């Protein structure tokens, strides 16, 4: 099957969240905004875990191109972790309890990672491969929806556009490492099922907590509108289902999804939205 890869660029941006007047920055909708906040709480410890799980195997990787791609992947994820940490601090200025939520999430991720690293580190890598698939599919769907992007406050839009571009660029790295160290199909699928369940349950749990603290839990109009945006005809999760399910094919590889046009288009638009510094670049053959 034909494959398509993008060059991996390590970029830095400096969003100014304090310029965002409203915590309900997604078109005034608290349900969607808090769903994304809950997801953002997972990013700093989650992306640090992705890097550790890949680095655990890096000495077994002999392909020099893949070794360079691992470095670029780690460079991108490190900056994503930092930026989402800053974004989460901004959320905490509005909802102080969010500090405790972030701490609890980080402790849980670190505990599970450490336990599995001793017993079966390939499982940590399989979980990373699965979550990298989910983030790449979400990133491509997000960048394919200018109508949704328009609803987002510009400073926050630049954070998610930047992150989405780079998730697409490095979407094959963890998968290639997993294959090169002999990861099996069964463990890969197990990783996706477990990761999806954990991701959905944790995100919805903390979205609910944020809505409650924000006094928005009974805002049923916003809830219905969010449901339409997510699961209606043309909704975000309705659209990404097909790509998500491709992972179950035995011959699946992330580079079978051609997202090069999205990267090209959005890196141009990102430069118009905010100042972008490119601090590293790795060609992926
Ligand atoms: Fe990332
Ligand atoms: Fe990633």
mmCIF file of N, CA and C and ligand atoms in Angstrom, residues 43 47 50 73 76-78 80-81 84 132 135 163 166-167 170, ligand 1:
data_model
loop_
_atom_site.group_PDB
_atom_site.id
_atom_site.type_symbol
_atom_site.label_atom_id
_atom_site.label_comp_id
_atom_site.label_asym_id
_atom_site.label_seq_id
_atom_site.Cartn_x
_atom_site.Cartn_y
_atom_site.Cartn_z
ATOM 1 N N UNK A 43 -2.045 15.875 28.574
ATOM 2 C CA UNK A 43 -0.901 16.005 27.656
ATOM 3 C C UNK A 43 0.478 16.068 28.335
ATOM 4 N N UNK A 47 2.528 12.942 27.251
ATOM 5 C CA UNK A 47 3.531 13.051 26.189
ATOM 6 C C UNK A 47 4.934 12.754 26.726
ATOM 7 N N UNK A 50 5.099 9.100 26.515
ATOM 8 C CA UNK A 50 5.324 8.618 25.137
ATOM 9 C C UNK A 50 6.827 8.597 24.846
ATOM 10 N N UNK A 73 11.073 13.458 17.298
ATOM 11 C CA UNK A 73 9.804 13.151 17.987
ATOM 12 C C UNK A 73 9.885 13.620 19.447
ATOM 13 N N UNK A 76 9.786 17.430 19.678
ATOM 14 C CA UNK A 76 8.437 17.989 19.503
ATOM 15 C C UNK A 76 7.583 17.740 20.747
ATOM 16 N N UNK A 77 7.584 16.492 21.234
ATOM 17 C CA UNK A 77 6.707 16.166 22.372
ATOM 18 C C UNK A 77 7.103 16.938 23.634
ATOM 19 N N UNK A 78 8.402 17.182 23.790
ATOM 20 C CA UNK A 78 8.862 17.941 24.951
ATOM 21 C C UNK A 78 8.240 19.345 24.943
ATOM 22 N N UNK A 80 5.526 20.241 23.306
ATOM 23 C CA UNK A 80 4.064 20.128 23.487
ATOM 24 C C UNK A 80 3.726 20.037 24.973
ATOM 25 N N UNK A 81 4.491 19.197 25.694
ATOM 26 C CA UNK A 81 4.261 19.044 27.142
ATOM 27 C C UNK A 81 4.354 20.397 27.834
ATOM 28 N N UNK A 84 1.394 22.761 26.892
ATOM 29 C CA UNK A 84 0.116 22.392 27.529
ATOM 30 C C UNK A 84 0.189 22.579 29.043
ATOM 31 N N UNK A 132 -0.699 7.685 19.937
ATOM 32 C CA UNK A 132 -0.169 8.479 18.825
ATOM 33 C C UNK A 132 -1.094 8.359 17.603
ATOM 34 N N UNK A 135 -4.115 10.581 18.469
ATOM 35 C CA UNK A 135 -3.826 12.019 18.350
ATOM 36 C C UNK A 135 -3.632 12.423 16.880
ATOM 37 N N UNK A 163 0.113 22.085 17.530
ATOM 38 C CA UNK A 163 0.219 20.721 18.061
ATOM 39 C C UNK A 163 -0.263 19.702 17.011
ATOM 40 N N UNK A 166 2.278 19.014 14.187
ATOM 41 C CA UNK A 166 3.438 18.212 14.599
ATOM 42 C C UNK A 166 3.050 16.766 14.937
ATOM 43 N N UNK A 167 1.825 16.564 15.424
ATOM 44 C CA UNK A 167 1.368 15.179 15.649
ATOM 45 C C UNK A 167 1.302 14.426 14.320
ATOM 46 N N UNK A 170 4.967 13.521 13.082
ATOM 47 C CA UNK A 170 5.701 12.409 13.728
ATOM 48 C C UNK A 170 4.827 11.172 13.968
HETATM 49 FE FE1 LIG B 1 2.281 16.021 21.112
#
